[in-house]
Short mmCIF file of C-alpha atoms in Angstrom, two decimals:
data_model
loop_
_atom_site.label_atom_id
_atom_site.label_comp_id
_atom_site.label_asym_id
_atom_site.label_seq_id
_atom_site.Cartn_x
_atom_site.Cartn_y
_atom_site.Cartn_z
CA UNK K 94 0.58 -16.52 -23.57
CA UNK K 95 -0.98 -14.09 -21.10
CA UNK K 96 -4.74 -14.30 -20.65
CA UNK K 97 -7.01 -11.34 -19.91
CA UNK K 98 -10.56 -11.50 -18.65
CA UNK K 99 -13.24 -10.82 -16.11
CA UNK K 100 -14.90 -12.95 -13.46
CA UNK K 101 -16.07 -15.95 -15.57
CA UNK K 102 -12.73 -16.21 -17.34
CA UNK K 103 -10.77 -16.01 -14.09
CA UNK K 104 -12.89 -18.68 -12.42
CA UNK K 105 -12.45 -21.02 -15.38
CA UNK K 106 -8.73 -20.32 -15.57
CA UNK K 107 -8.35 -21.04 -11.85
CA UNK K 108 -10.19 -24.35 -12.10
CA UNK K 109 -7.80 -25.49 -14.79
CA UNK K 110 -4.60 -24.62 -12.94
CA UNK K 111 -2.53 -27.03 -10.91
CA UNK K 112 0.30 -25.73 -8.76
CA UNK K 113 0.50 -22.58 -6.69
CA UNK K 114 -0.98 -19.21 -7.60
CA UNK K 115 0.21 -15.74 -6.54
CA UNK K 116 -2.03 -12.68 -6.67
CA UNK K 117 -0.77 -9.13 -7.21
CA UNK K 118 -3.66 -6.68 -6.70
CA UNK K 119 -3.30 -3.33 -8.49
CA UNK K 120 -5.37 -0.45 -9.79
CA UNK K 121 -3.29 -0.26 -12.95
CA UNK K 122 -1.10 2.64 -14.07
CA UNK K 123 1.72 0.21 -13.46
CA UNK K 124 5.22 1.41 -12.59
CA UNK K 125 8.50 -0.03 -11.34
CA UNK K 126 7.01 -0.73 -7.93
CA UNK K 127 4.32 -2.92 -9.46
CA UNK K 128 6.94 -4.62 -11.61
CA UNK K 129 8.88 -5.49 -8.45
CA UNK K 130 5.70 -7.00 -6.95
CA UNK K 131 5.13 -9.11 -10.05
CA UNK K 132 8.74 -10.25 -10.15
CA UNK K 133 8.52 -11.37 -6.53
CA UNK K 134 5.22 -13.17 -7.19
CA UNK K 135 6.85 -14.97 -10.11
CA UNK K 136 9.54 -16.25 -7.72
CA UNK K 137 7.00 -17.47 -5.18
CA UNK K 138 4.42 -19.36 -7.23
CA UNK K 139 3.85 -21.43 -10.35
CA UNK K 140 1.26 -19.01 -11.74
CA UNK K 141 0.72 -15.26 -11.31
CA UNK K 142 -2.55 -13.34 -11.43
CA UNK K 143 -2.42 -9.55 -11.65
CA UNK K 144 -5.64 -7.68 -11.03
CA UNK K 145 -6.21 -4.30 -12.67
CA UNK K 146 -9.29 -2.64 -11.25
CA UNK K 147 -9.83 0.93 -10.09
CA UNK K 148 -12.00 0.22 -7.08
CA UNK K 149 -14.61 2.94 -6.53
CA UNK K 150 -15.36 1.83 -2.97
CA UNK K 151 -12.03 3.13 -1.70
CA UNK K 152 -12.44 6.65 -3.12
CA UNK K 153 -14.29 9.27 -1.15
CA UNK K 154 -16.26 12.30 -2.38
CA UNK K 155 -13.99 14.79 -4.10
CA UNK K 156 -11.12 12.30 -4.49
CA UNK K 157 -9.49 11.42 -7.81
CA UNK K 158 -11.55 8.40 -8.91
CA UNK K 159 -12.57 9.91 -12.25
CA UNK K 160 -9.09 11.16 -13.11
CA UNK K 161 -7.12 8.22 -11.75
CA UNK K 162 -4.88 7.09 -14.64
CA UNK K 163 -6.08 4.06 -16.59
CA UNK K 164 -3.41 3.30 -19.26
CA UNK K 165 -4.60 -0.29 -19.71
CA UNK K 166 -2.97 -0.80 -23.11
CA UNK K 167 0.40 0.16 -21.60
CA UNK K 168 -0.07 -1.99 -18.50
CA UNK K 169 -0.53 -5.30 -20.31
CA UNK K 170 2.99 -5.44 -21.84
CA UNK K 171 4.52 -4.92 -18.38
CA UNK K 172 2.44 -7.79 -17.01
CA UNK K 173 3.54 -10.00 -19.90
CA UNK K 174 7.20 -9.07 -19.50
CA UNK K 175 7.00 -9.89 -15.79
CA UNK K 176 5.65 -13.34 -16.56
CA UNK K 177 2.08 -12.88 -15.37
CA UNK K 178 -0.25 -15.63 -16.54
CA UNK K 179 -3.61 -13.95 -16.11
CA UNK K 180 -4.65 -10.30 -15.94
CA UNK K 181 -7.94 -9.95 -14.12
CA UNK K 182 -9.51 -6.80 -15.55
CA UNK K 183 -13.22 -6.91 -14.66
CA UNK K 184 -15.79 -4.36 -15.72
CA UNK K 185 -17.25 -2.24 -12.97
CA UNK K 186 -20.66 -3.86 -13.42
CA UNK K 187 -19.11 -7.31 -12.91
CA UNK K 188 -17.60 -6.43 -9.57
CA UNK K 189 -20.53 -4.36 -8.35
CA UNK K 190 -23.74 -5.20 -10.24
CA UNK K 191 -25.50 -3.31 -7.45
CA UNK K 192 -24.26 -1.16 -4.58
CA UNK K 193 -22.97 -3.74 -2.08
CA UNK K 194 -25.03 -4.02 1.06
CA UNK K 195 -22.47 -6.26 2.76
CA UNK K 196 -18.95 -4.94 3.13
CA UNK K 197 -15.84 -5.80 5.10
CA UNK K 198 -15.09 -3.22 7.78
CA UNK K 199 -11.60 -2.27 8.85
CA UNK K 200 -12.41 -1.54 12.50
CA UNK K 201 -10.39 0.79 14.68
CA UNK K 202 -7.13 0.14 12.80
CA UNK K 203 -8.81 1.51 9.68
CA UNK K 204 -10.08 4.65 11.39
CA UNK K 205 -6.68 6.26 12.01
CA UNK K 206 -4.18 7.98 9.72
CA UNK K 207 -5.38 7.43 6.13
CA UNK K 208 -8.70 6.20 7.47
CA UNK K 209 -9.19 9.32 9.59
CA UNK K 210 -8.67 11.62 6.61
CA UNK K 211 -10.49 9.31 4.20
CA UNK K 212 -13.47 7.78 6.03
CA UNK K 213 -14.51 4.42 4.60
CA UNK K 214 -11.36 4.10 2.50
CA UNK K 215 -10.12 0.91 4.12
CA UNK K 216 -13.59 -0.64 4.21
CA UNK K 217 -13.52 -0.29 0.43
CA UNK K 218 -10.00 -1.70 0.21
CA UNK K 219 -10.74 -4.76 2.34
CA UNK K 220 -14.04 -5.40 0.57
CA UNK K 221 -12.41 -5.54 -2.86
CA UNK K 222 -9.41 -7.52 -1.56
CA UNK K 223 -11.80 -10.08 -0.09
CA UNK K 224 -13.52 -10.38 -3.49
CA UNK K 225 -10.14 -10.79 -5.21
CA UNK K 226 -9.16 -13.52 -2.76
CA UNK K 227 -12.38 -15.47 -3.23
CA UNK K 228 -12.23 -15.16 -7.03
CA UNK K 229 -8.57 -16.03 -7.59
CA UNK K 230 -8.03 -18.42 -4.64
CA UNK K 231 -4.34 -17.53 -4.33
CA UNK K 232 -1.79 -19.39 -2.26
CA UNK K 233 0.24 -16.21 -1.81
CA UNK K 234 -0.39 -12.51 -2.35
CA UNK K 235 2.20 -9.76 -2.68
CA UNK K 236 1.63 -6.20 -1.46
CA UNK K 237 3.94 -3.21 -1.36
CA UNK K 238 4.91 -1.75 2.00
CA UNK K 239 4.59 1.86 0.90
CA UNK K 240 0.97 1.77 2.05
CA UNK K 241 1.91 0.13 5.32
CA UNK K 242 -1.50 0.70 6.89
CA UNK K 243 -3.13 -1.17 4.03
CA UNK K 244 -0.61 -4.01 4.40
CA UNK K 245 -1.26 -4.22 8.15
CA UNK K 246 -5.01 -4.38 7.60
CA UNK K 247 -4.74 -7.04 4.89
CA UNK K 248 -2.61 -9.09 7.27
CA UNK K 249 -5.34 -8.77 9.89
CA UNK K 250 -8.02 -9.59 7.29
CA UNK K 251 -6.25 -12.83 6.42
CA UNK K 252 -5.89 -13.76 10.09
CA UNK K 253 -9.39 -12.77 11.22
CA UNK K 254 -11.26 -14.36 8.29
CA UNK K 255 -9.07 -17.47 8.15
CA UNK K 256 -7.85 -17.11 4.59
CA UNK K 257 -5.23 -19.74 3.85
CA UNK K 258 -3.03 -17.24 2.04
CA UNK K 259 0.59 -16.23 2.62
CA UNK K 260 1.01 -12.45 2.64
CA UNK K 261 4.36 -11.15 1.40
CA UNK K 262 5.39 -7.51 1.75
CA UNK K 263 7.84 -5.83 -0.60
CA UNK K 264 9.94 -2.87 0.63
CA UNK K 265 9.23 0.58 -0.75
CA UNK K 266 10.56 1.09 -4.28
CA UNK K 267 11.99 4.55 -4.84
CA UNK K 268 12.95 6.64 -7.82
CA UNK K 269 16.55 7.82 -8.07
CA UNK K 270 15.69 11.06 -6.26
CA UNK K 271 14.33 9.12 -3.29
CA UNK K 272 10.61 9.68 -3.83
CA UNK K 273 8.54 6.52 -3.36
CA UNK K 274 7.15 5.41 -6.72
CA UNK K 275 3.41 5.96 -7.07
CA UNK K 276 0.89 6.27 -9.86
CA UNK K 277 -0.05 9.63 -8.37
CA UNK K 278 3.47 10.99 -8.91
CA UNK K 279 2.37 11.70 -12.48
CA UNK K 280 0.11 14.43 -11.12
CA UNK K 281 3.09 16.41 -9.78
CA UNK K 282 4.46 19.44 -11.58
CA UNK K 283 8.28 19.73 -11.62
CA UNK K 284 8.11 22.22 -8.74
CA UNK K 285 5.76 20.03 -6.73
CA UNK K 286 8.06 17.06 -7.26
CA UNK K 287 10.91 19.03 -5.73
CA UNK K 288 8.71 19.92 -2.76
CA UNK K 289 7.68 16.28 -2.36
CA UNK K 290 11.30 15.25 -1.85
CA UNK K 291 10.99 16.64 1.68
CA UNK K 292 9.01 13.47 2.47
CA UNK K 293 11.90 10.98 2.10
CA UNK K 294 14.28 13.56 3.62
CA UNK K 295 12.06 13.75 6.70
CA UNK K 296 12.12 9.98 7.05
CA UNK K 297 15.89 9.97 6.64
CA UNK K 298 16.19 12.63 9.34
CA UNK K 299 14.03 10.66 11.74
CA UNK K 300 16.05 7.50 11.16
CA UNK K 301 19.31 9.42 11.65
CA UNK K 302 18.02 10.87 14.93
CA UNK K 303 17.23 7.39 16.21
CA UNK K 304 20.64 6.08 15.20
CA UNK K 305 22.48 9.00 16.75
CA UNK K 306 20.41 8.90 19.92
CA UNK K 307 20.87 5.18 20.38
CA UNK K 308 24.64 5.56 20.05
CA UNK K 309 24.81 8.58 22.34
CA UNK K 310 24.81 8.81 26.09
CA UNK K 311 22.49 10.25 28.70
CA UNK K 312 18.75 10.19 28.19
CA UNK K 313 19.09 9.39 24.51
CA UNK K 314 21.29 6.40 25.13
CA UNK K 315 19.08 4.60 27.60
CA UNK K 316 17.80 4.88 31.12
CA UNK K 317 14.20 4.94 32.30
CA UNK K 318 13.05 7.47 29.73
CA UNK K 319 15.32 6.38 26.90
CA UNK K 320 12.56 5.07 24.62
CA UNK K 321 10.37 8.12 25.11
CA UNK K 322 13.22 10.57 24.56
CA UNK K 323 14.29 8.80 21.40
CA UNK K 324 10.76 8.91 20.02
CA UNK K 325 10.55 12.63 20.68
CA UNK K 326 13.86 13.21 18.92
CA UNK K 327 12.84 11.11 15.92
CA UNK K 328 9.62 13.10 15.48
CA UNK K 329 11.33 16.43 16.06
CA UNK K 330 13.96 15.72 13.39
CA UNK K 331 11.36 14.66 10.84
CA UNK K 332 9.07 17.59 11.61
CA UNK K 333 11.90 20.06 11.21
CA UNK K 334 12.39 18.93 7.61
CA UNK K 335 8.75 19.21 6.54
CA UNK K 336 8.30 22.48 8.43
CA UNK K 337 10.89 23.97 6.10
CA UNK K 338 9.04 22.77 2.99
CA UNK K 339 5.96 23.77 1.00
CA UNK K 340 4.17 20.53 1.83
CA UNK K 341 0.81 20.39 3.58
CA UNK K 342 1.28 17.68 6.18
CA UNK K 343 -1.74 15.55 7.05
CA UNK K 344 0.04 13.47 9.66
CA UNK K 345 3.54 12.63 10.79
CA UNK K 346 3.54 9.97 13.48
CA UNK K 347 5.67 7.31 15.12
CA UNK K 348 3.69 4.16 15.87
CA UNK K 349 4.00 0.57 17.02
CA UNK K 350 4.28 -1.47 13.82
CA UNK K 351 1.91 -4.17 15.07
CA UNK K 352 -0.93 -1.97 16.35
CA UNK K 353 -0.48 1.41 14.60
CA UNK K 354 -0.82 3.03 18.03
CA UNK K 355 1.61 5.81 19.04
CA UNK K 356 4.75 4.54 20.73
CA UNK K 357 4.70 5.02 24.46
CA UNK K 358 7.27 5.47 27.18
CA UNK K 359 9.72 2.56 27.51
CA UNK K 360 8.73 1.30 24.03
CA UNK K 361 10.98 -1.36 22.62
CA UNK K 362 10.45 -3.15 19.34
CA UNK K 363 9.48 -2.43 15.75
CA UNK K 364 8.05 0.99 15.00
CA UNK K 365 6.95 2.89 11.91
CA UNK K 366 7.52 6.53 11.09
CA UNK K 367 4.44 7.43 9.00
CA UNK K 368 3.82 10.49 6.87
CA UNK K 369 1.11 11.74 4.56
CA UNK K 370 1.51 15.11 2.89
CA UNK K 371 0.20 16.98 -0.12
CA UNK K 372 2.37 18.63 -2.75
CA UNK K 373 -0.05 20.92 -4.52
CA UNK K 374 -3.25 18.88 -4.76
CA UNK K 375 -1.50 15.50 -4.78
CA UNK K 376 -1.58 13.48 -1.58
CA UNK K 377 1.45 11.24 -1.03
CA UNK K 378 2.23 8.68 1.66
CA UNK K 379 5.46 7.09 2.82
CA UNK K 380 6.92 5.37 5.85
CA UNK K 381 10.12 4.11 7.39
CA UNK K 382 10.46 1.03 9.63
CA UNK K 383 12.53 1.73 12.75
CA UNK K 384 13.74 -0.55 15.52
CA UNK K 385 13.87 0.77 19.09
#
């Protein structure tokens, strides 16, 4: 039987549990991507905790905190079907009885891309994740890779603050039309949804450019400037797709997967093609891992 509760109930539940515990942090409005996270957590641990909490610290002024979907009654059956043991659903006043004076800061890696457009966002994310870790004491935690910057920062949080937690990333889950699943997809009108499909098409185009360039000859196939030329071609192919769309692009960048810094000449290794764009008023993010 699934249990639901706030901080006291979670602490008591955790004290009574032997075996391993996996944590799946969410803000609710659960979809197939969350279900995949819960299914993976079920495979990895003896017990699964799913948190459902719309964290105000990660929303900036004018963002969608008040209208963010909260279909709690619909979320619980999905958690139960996925085999979750405890749903941590704290009240706002439990998590933040007063405005927190002490917060976790994301540093320079949190000041770029999403952090540049949404100042303080990742400070709010890492602060609430730290609270979730200390409350649930998980052995493993499962995050989706759609928000790859968030995943990278949580990985650094675990390393820098010496949490004894295994972090597992789950590849992006997509709808049949290729759009990455997201709670915010519900905001899209049918026309905006069609426009948003330029996002996965741009990532596909960038990946295809890398593949074709790596197989080709001349500058694209190697040589002293091979890495730089390939990066330019990847970005150009992706940009051509979104330029021919109705999207408002916030960023489209190719970065080193370990540092989130732009790839440089002679780069070899794992990279990420990152994009954030708005269809209408809805901001969407996506990414594609690439190997140079």
